[in-house]
mmCIF file of C-alpha atoms and ligand atoms in Angstrom:
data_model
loop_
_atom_site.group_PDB
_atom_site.id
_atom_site.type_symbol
_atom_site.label_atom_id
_atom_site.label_comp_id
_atom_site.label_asym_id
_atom_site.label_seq_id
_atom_site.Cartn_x
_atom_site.Cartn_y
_atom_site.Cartn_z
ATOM 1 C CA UNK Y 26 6.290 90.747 -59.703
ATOM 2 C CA UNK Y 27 2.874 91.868 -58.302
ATOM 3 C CA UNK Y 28 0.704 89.135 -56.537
ATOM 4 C CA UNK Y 29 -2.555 89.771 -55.357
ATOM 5 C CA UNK Y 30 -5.008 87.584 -54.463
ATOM 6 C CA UNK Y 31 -9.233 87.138 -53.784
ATOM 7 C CA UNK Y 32 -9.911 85.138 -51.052
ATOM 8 C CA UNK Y 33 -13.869 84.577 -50.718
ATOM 9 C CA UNK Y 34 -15.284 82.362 -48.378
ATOM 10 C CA UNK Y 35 -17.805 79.847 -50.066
ATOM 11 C CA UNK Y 36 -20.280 80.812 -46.798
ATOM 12 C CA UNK Y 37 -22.416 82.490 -49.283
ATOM 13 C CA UNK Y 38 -23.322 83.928 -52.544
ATOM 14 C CA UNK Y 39 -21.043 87.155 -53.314
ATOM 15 C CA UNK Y 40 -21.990 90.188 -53.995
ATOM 16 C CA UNK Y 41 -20.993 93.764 -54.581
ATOM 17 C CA UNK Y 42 -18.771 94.266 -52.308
ATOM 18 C CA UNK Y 43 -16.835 91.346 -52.850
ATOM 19 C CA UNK Y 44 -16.547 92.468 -57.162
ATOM 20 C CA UNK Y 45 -15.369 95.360 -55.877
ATOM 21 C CA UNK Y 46 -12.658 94.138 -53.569
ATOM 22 C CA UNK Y 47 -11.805 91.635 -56.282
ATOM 23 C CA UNK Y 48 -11.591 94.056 -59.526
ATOM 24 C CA UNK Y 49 -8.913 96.298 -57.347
ATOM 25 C CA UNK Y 50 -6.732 93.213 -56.758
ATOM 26 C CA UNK Y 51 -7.367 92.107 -60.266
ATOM 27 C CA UNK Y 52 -6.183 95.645 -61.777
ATOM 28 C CA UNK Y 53 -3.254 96.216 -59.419
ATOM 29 C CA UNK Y 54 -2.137 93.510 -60.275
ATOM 30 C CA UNK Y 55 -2.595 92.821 -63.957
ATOM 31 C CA UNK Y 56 -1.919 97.175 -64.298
ATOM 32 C CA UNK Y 57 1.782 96.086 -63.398
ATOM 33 C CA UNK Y 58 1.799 92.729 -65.492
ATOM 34 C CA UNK Y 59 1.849 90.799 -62.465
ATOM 35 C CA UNK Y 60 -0.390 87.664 -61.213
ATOM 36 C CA UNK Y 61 -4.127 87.660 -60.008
ATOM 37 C CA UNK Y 62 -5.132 84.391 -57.534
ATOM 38 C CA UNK Y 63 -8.314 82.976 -56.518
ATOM 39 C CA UNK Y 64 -8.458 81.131 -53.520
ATOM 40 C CA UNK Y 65 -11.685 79.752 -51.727
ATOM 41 C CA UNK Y 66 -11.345 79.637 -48.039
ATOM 42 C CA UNK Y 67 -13.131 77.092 -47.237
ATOM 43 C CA UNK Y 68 -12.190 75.691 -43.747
ATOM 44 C CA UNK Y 69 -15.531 76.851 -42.038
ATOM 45 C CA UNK Y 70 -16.925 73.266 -41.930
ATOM 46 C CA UNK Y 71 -20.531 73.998 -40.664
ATOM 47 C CA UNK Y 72 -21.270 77.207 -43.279
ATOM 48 C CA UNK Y 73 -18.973 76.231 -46.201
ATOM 49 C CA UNK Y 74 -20.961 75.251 -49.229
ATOM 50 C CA UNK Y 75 -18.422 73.914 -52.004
ATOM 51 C CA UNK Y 76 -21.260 73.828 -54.727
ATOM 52 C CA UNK Y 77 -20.635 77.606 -54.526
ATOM 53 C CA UNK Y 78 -17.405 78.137 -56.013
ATOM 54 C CA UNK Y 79 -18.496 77.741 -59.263
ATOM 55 C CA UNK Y 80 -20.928 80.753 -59.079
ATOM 56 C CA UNK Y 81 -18.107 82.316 -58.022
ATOM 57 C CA UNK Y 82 -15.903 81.472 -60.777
ATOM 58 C CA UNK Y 83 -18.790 82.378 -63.119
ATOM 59 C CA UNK Y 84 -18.849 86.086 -61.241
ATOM 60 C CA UNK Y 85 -15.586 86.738 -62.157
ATOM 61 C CA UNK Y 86 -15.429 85.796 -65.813
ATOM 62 C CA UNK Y 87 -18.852 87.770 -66.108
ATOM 63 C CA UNK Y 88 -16.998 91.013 -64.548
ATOM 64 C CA UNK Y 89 -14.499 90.042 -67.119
ATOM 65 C CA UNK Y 90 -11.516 89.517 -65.086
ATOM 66 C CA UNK Y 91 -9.044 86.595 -65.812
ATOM 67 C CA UNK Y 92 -7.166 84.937 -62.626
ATOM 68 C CA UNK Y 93 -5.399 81.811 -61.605
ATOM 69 C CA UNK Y 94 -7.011 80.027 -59.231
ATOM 70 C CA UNK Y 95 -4.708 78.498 -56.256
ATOM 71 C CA UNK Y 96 -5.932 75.440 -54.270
ATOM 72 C CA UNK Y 97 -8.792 75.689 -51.389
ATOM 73 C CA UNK Y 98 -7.756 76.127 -47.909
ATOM 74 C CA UNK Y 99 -9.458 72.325 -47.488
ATOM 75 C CA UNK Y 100 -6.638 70.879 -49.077
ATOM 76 C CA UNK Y 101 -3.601 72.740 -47.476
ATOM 77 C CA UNK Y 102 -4.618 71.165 -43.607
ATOM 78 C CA UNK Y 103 -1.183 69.490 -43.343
ATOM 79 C CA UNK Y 104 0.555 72.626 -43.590
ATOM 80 C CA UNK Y 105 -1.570 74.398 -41.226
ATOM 81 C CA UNK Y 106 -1.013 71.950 -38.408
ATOM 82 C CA UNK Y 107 2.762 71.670 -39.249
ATOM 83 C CA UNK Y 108 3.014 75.450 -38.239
ATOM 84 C CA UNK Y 109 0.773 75.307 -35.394
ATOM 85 C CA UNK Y 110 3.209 72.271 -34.102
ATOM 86 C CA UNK Y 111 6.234 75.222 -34.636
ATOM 87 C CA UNK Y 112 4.615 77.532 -32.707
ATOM 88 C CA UNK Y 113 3.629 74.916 -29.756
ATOM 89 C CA UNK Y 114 6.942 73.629 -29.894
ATOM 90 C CA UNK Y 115 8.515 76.847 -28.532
ATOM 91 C CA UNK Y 116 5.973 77.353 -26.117
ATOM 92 C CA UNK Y 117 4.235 80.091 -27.908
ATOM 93 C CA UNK Y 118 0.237 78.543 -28.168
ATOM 94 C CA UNK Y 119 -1.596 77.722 -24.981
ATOM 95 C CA UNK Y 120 -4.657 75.567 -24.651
ATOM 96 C CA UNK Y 121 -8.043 77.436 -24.018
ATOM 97 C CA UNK Y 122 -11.054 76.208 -22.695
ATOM 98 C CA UNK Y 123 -13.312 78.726 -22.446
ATOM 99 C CA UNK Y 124 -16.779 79.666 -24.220
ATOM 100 C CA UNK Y 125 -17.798 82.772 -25.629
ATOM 101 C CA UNK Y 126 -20.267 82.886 -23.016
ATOM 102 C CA UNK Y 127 -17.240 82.431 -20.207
ATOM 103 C CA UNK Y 128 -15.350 84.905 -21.694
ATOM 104 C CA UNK Y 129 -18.697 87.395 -22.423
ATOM 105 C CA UNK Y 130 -18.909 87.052 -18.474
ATOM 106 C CA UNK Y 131 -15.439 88.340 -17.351
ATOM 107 C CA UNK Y 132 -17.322 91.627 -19.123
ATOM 108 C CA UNK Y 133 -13.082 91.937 -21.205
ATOM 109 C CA UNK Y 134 -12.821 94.894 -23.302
ATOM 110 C CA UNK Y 135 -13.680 95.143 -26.824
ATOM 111 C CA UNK Y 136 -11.107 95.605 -29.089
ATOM 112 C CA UNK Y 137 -11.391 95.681 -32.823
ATOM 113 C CA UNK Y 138 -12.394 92.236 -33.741
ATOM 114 C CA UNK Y 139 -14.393 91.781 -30.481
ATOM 115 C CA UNK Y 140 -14.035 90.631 -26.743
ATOM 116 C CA UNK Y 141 -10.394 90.343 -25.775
ATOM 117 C CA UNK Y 142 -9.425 87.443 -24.451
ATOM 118 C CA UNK Y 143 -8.669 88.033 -20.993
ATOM 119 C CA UNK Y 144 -5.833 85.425 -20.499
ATOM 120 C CA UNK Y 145 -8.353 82.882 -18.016
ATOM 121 C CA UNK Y 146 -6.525 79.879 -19.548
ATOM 122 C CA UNK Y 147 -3.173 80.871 -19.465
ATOM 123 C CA UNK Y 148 -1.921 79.156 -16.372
ATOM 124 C CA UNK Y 149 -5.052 76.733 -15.648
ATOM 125 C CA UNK Y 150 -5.035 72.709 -15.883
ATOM 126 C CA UNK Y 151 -7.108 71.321 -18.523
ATOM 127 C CA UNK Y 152 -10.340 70.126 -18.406
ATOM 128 C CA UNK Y 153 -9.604 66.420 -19.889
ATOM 129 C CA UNK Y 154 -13.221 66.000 -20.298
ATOM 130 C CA UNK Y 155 -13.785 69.539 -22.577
ATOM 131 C CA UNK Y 156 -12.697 70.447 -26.023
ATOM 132 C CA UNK Y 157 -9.501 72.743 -26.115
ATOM 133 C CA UNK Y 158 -8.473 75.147 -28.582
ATOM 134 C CA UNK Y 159 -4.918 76.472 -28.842
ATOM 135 C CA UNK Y 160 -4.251 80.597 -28.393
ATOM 136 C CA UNK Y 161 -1.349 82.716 -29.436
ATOM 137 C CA UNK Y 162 0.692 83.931 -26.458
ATOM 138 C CA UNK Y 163 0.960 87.307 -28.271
ATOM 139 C CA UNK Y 164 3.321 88.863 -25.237
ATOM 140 C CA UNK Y 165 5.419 85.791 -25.301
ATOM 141 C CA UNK Y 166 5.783 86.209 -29.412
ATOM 142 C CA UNK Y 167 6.143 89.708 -29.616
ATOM 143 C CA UNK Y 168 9.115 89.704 -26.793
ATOM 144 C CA UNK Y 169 10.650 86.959 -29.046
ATOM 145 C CA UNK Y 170 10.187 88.817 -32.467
ATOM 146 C CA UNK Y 171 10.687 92.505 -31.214
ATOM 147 C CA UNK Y 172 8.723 95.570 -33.063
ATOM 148 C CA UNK Y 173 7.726 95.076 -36.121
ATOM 149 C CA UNK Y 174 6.239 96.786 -39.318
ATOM 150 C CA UNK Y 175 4.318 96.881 -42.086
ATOM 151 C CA UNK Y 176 2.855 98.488 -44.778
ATOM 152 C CA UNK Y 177 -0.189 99.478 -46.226
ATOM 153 C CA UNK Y 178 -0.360 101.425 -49.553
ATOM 154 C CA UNK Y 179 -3.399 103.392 -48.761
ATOM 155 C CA UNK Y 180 -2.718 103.889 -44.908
ATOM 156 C CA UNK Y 181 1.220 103.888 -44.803
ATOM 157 C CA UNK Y 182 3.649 102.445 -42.613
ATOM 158 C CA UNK Y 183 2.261 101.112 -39.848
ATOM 159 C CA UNK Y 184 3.791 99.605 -36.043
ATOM 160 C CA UNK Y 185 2.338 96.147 -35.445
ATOM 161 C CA UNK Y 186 0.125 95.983 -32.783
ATOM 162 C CA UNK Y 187 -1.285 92.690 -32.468
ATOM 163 C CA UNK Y 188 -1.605 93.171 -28.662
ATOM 164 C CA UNK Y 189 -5.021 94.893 -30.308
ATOM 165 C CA UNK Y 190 -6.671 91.856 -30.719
ATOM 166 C CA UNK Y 191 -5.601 90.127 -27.556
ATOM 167 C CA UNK Y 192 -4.781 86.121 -27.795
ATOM 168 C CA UNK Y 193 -5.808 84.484 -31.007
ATOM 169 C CA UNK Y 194 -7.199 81.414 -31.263
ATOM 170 C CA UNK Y 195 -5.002 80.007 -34.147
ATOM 171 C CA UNK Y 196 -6.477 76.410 -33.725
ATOM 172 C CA UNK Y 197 -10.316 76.077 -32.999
ATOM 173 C CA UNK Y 198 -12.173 73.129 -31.186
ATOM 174 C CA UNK Y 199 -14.491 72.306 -33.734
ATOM 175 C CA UNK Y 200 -12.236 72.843 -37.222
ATOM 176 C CA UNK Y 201 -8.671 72.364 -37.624
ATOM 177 C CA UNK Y 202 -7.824 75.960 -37.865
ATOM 178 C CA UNK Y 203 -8.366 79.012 -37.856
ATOM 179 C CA UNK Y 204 -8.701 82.410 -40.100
ATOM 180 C CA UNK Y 205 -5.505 83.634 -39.169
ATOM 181 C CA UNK Y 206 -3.234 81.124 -39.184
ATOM 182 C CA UNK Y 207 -4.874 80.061 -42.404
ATOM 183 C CA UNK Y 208 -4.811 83.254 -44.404
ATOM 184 C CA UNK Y 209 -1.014 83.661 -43.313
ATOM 185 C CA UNK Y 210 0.307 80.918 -44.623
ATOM 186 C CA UNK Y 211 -1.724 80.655 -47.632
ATOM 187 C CA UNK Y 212 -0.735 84.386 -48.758
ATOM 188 C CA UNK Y 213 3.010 83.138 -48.060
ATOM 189 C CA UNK Y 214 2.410 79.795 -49.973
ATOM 190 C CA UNK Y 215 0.874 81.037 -53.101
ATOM 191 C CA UNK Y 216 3.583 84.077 -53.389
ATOM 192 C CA UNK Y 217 0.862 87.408 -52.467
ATOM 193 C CA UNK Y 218 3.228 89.718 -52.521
ATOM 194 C CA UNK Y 219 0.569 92.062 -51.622
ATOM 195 C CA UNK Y 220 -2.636 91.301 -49.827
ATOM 196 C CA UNK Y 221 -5.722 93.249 -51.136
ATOM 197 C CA UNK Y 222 -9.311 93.495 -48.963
ATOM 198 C CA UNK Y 223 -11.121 95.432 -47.311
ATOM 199 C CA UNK Y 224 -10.371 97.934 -44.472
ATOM 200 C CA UNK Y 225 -12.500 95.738 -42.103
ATOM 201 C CA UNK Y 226 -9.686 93.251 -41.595
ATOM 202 C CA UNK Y 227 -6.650 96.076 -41.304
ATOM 203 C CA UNK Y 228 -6.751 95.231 -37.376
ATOM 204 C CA UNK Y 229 -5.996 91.350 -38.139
ATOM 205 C CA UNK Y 230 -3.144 92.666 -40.290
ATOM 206 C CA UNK Y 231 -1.338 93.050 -36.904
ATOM 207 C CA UNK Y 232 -1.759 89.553 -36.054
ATOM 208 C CA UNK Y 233 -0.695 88.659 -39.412
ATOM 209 C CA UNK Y 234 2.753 90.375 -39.501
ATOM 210 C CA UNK Y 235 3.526 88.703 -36.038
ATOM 211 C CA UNK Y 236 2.711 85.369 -37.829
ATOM 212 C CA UNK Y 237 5.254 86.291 -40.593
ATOM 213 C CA UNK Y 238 7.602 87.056 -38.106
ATOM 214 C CA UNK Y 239 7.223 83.963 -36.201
ATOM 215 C CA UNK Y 240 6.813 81.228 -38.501
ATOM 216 C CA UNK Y 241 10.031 83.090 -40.842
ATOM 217 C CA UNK Y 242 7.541 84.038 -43.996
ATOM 218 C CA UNK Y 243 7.865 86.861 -46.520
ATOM 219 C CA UNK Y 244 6.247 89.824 -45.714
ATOM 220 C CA UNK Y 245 3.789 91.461 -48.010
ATOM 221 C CA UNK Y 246 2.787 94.692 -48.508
ATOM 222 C CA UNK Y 247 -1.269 95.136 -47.569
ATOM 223 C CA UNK Y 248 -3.818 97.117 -49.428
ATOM 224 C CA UNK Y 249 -6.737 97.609 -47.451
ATOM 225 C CA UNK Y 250 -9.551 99.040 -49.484
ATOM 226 C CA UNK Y 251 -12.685 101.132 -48.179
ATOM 227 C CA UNK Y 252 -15.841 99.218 -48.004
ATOM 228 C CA UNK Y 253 -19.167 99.590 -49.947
ATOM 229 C CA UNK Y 254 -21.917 100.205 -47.428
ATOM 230 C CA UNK Y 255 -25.956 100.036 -47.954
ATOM 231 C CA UNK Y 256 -28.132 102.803 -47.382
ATOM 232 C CA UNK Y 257 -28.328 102.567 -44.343
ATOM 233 C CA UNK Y 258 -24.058 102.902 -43.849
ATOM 234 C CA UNK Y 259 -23.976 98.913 -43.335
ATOM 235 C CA UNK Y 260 -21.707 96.660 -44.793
ATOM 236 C CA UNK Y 261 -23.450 94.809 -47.936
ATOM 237 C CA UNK Y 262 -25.029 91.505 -46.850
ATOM 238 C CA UNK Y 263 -27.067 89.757 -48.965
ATOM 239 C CA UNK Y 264 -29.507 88.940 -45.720
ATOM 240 C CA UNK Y 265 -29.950 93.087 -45.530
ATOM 241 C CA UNK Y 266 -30.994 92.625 -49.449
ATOM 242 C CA UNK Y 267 -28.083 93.474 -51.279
ATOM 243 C CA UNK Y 268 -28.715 91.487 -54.853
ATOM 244 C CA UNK Y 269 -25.788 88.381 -55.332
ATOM 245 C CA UNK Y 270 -23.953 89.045 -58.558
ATOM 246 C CA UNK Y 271 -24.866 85.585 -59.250
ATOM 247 C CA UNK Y 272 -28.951 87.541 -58.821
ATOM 248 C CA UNK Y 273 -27.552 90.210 -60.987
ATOM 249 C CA UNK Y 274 -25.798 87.695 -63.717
ATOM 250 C CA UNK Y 275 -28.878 85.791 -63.860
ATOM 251 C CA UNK Y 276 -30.851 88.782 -64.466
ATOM 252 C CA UNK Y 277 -28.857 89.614 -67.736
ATOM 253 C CA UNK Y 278 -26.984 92.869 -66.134
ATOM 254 C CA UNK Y 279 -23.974 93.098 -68.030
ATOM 255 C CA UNK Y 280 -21.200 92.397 -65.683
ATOM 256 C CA UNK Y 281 -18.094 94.138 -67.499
ATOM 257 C CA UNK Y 282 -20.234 97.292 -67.665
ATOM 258 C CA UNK Y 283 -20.892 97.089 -64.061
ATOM 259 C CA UNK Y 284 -17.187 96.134 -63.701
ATOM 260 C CA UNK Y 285 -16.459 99.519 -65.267
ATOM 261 C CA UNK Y 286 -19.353 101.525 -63.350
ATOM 262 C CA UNK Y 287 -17.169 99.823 -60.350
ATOM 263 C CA UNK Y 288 -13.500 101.220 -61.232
ATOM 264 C CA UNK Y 289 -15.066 104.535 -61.854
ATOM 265 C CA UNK Y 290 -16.583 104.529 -58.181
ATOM 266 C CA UNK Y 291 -19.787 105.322 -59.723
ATOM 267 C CA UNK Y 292 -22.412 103.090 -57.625
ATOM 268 C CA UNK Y 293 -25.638 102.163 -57.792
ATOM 269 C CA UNK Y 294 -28.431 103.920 -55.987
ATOM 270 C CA UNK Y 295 -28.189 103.406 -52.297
ATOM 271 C CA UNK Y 296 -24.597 102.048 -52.384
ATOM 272 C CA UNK Y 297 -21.659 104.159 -51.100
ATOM 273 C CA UNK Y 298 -18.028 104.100 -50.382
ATOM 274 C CA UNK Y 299 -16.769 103.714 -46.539
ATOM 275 C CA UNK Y 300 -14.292 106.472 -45.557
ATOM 276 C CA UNK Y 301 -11.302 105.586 -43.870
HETATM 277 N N1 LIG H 29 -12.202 84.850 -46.589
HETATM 278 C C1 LIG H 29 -12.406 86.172 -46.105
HETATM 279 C C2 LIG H 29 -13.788 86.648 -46.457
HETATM 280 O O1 LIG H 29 -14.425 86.110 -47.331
HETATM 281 C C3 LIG H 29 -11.425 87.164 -46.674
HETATM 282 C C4 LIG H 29 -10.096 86.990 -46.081
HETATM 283 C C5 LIG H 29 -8.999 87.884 -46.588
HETATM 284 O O2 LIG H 29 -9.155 88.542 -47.615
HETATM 285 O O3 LIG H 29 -7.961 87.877 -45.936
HETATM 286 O O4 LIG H 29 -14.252 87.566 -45.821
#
């Protein structure tokens, strides 16, 4: 059976983009009778605002999709840290020290999530006095695991290259963990048998599949949708004024109509899709 999931981070209100990420996990699933999820990823401490999953839930059921809603990455910390304790155990996470700013100055190349780590911490003595956070040793994992693949529907099989993204942090200083680890073992927990977003986060799909590998979890198949861009070819933010849908609810737009307007790829003015 078919599970896809919708995993929005209560960071802010949601908006087009995100109705249109969730109504293609919706319909692949529920086309092949299969399961829909909700899940509210809600580990980022500082910008997570819990009052917000209800507008969420009420964005859904006003596109007029039906879904089961899985528990919050808040309450699942126990299994996070049990995995990260895996991967320390076999020597595979190393403590980091350094700041962005540290790491900004060894001027490392950008790869497709940002700066790549350049290793500084590998082989260094902590700090006892500074806040650590632990990295993936991806060229330790990957000559444990071998080559691996995956697949995404739209792009095809892919070789997993998480070298891409350099050494994860999978546990942060200031929260317990981080986006990575998280959304791994959450997709493997609630049964995602394929893992529907957008094409922004194909490159952590890398990273993910070594994860899998690692920590022995079922691998999905990915779907990794184009994104709708503004005017301007920018991602939709609501800070670059794209309306919430919570803006466009309130406003007494009907939602199934714009669900439909959605499926068709028929946008509103100024709105586009991304090409691949
Ligand atoms: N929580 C992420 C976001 O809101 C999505 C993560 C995912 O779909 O894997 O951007």
């Amino acid at each position: 059976m078919i599970i896809t999931r919708f995993a929005p981070s209560p960071n802010g209100l949601l908006h087009l983009g995100h109705a249109y990420s969730a109504i293609i996990a919706h319909d692949l699933a529920c086309t092949a009778g299969g399961r829909f999820v909700l899940r509210l990823e809600d580990i980022d401490g500082a910008r997570s605002r819990p009052e917000l999953a209800e507008a969420f839930r009420q964005d859904l059921a006003w596109l007029g999709l039906e879904w089961e809603e899985v528990p919050a990455q808040s309450k699942r910390l126990a299994s996070y840290a049990e995995a990260a304790e895996r991967l320390k155990a076999r020597g595979l996470l190393y403590p980091c020290q350094c700041t962005r700013a540290q790491i900004a100055a060894t001027n490392p190349a950008i790869g497709p999530e940002g700066p790549i780590y350049p290793g500084t911490c590998k082989n260094r003595t902590l700090n006892q006095d500074l806040p650590f956070a632990w990295r993936l040793d991806v060229q330790r994992a990957l000559a444990l695991t071998g080559p691996l693949e995956w697949i995404d529907q739209i792009a095809g099989p892919q070789q997993a290259q998480p070298q891409l993204l350099g050494d994860p942090v999978l546990l942060r200083k200031d929260e317990p963990v981080s986006y990575h680890l998280a959304v791994t073992l959450d997709d493997a927990a609630d049964g995602v048998t394929l893992v529907t977003r957008g094409a922004d986060l194909f490159a952590a799909s890398h990273l993910h599949r070594l994860l899998q590998a690692l920590l022995d979890l079922p691998v999905p198949q990915w779907h990794h949708h184009n994104l709708l861009l503004d005017h301007a070819g920018r991602k939709l933010a609501k800070r670059r004024g794209s309306p919430s849908l919570a803006d466009r609810r309130e406003s007494g737009e009907d939602g199934q109509l714009l669900a439909e307007q959605l499926r068709l790829q028929t946008f509103p003015s100024g709105i586009s899709l991304g090409k691949s």
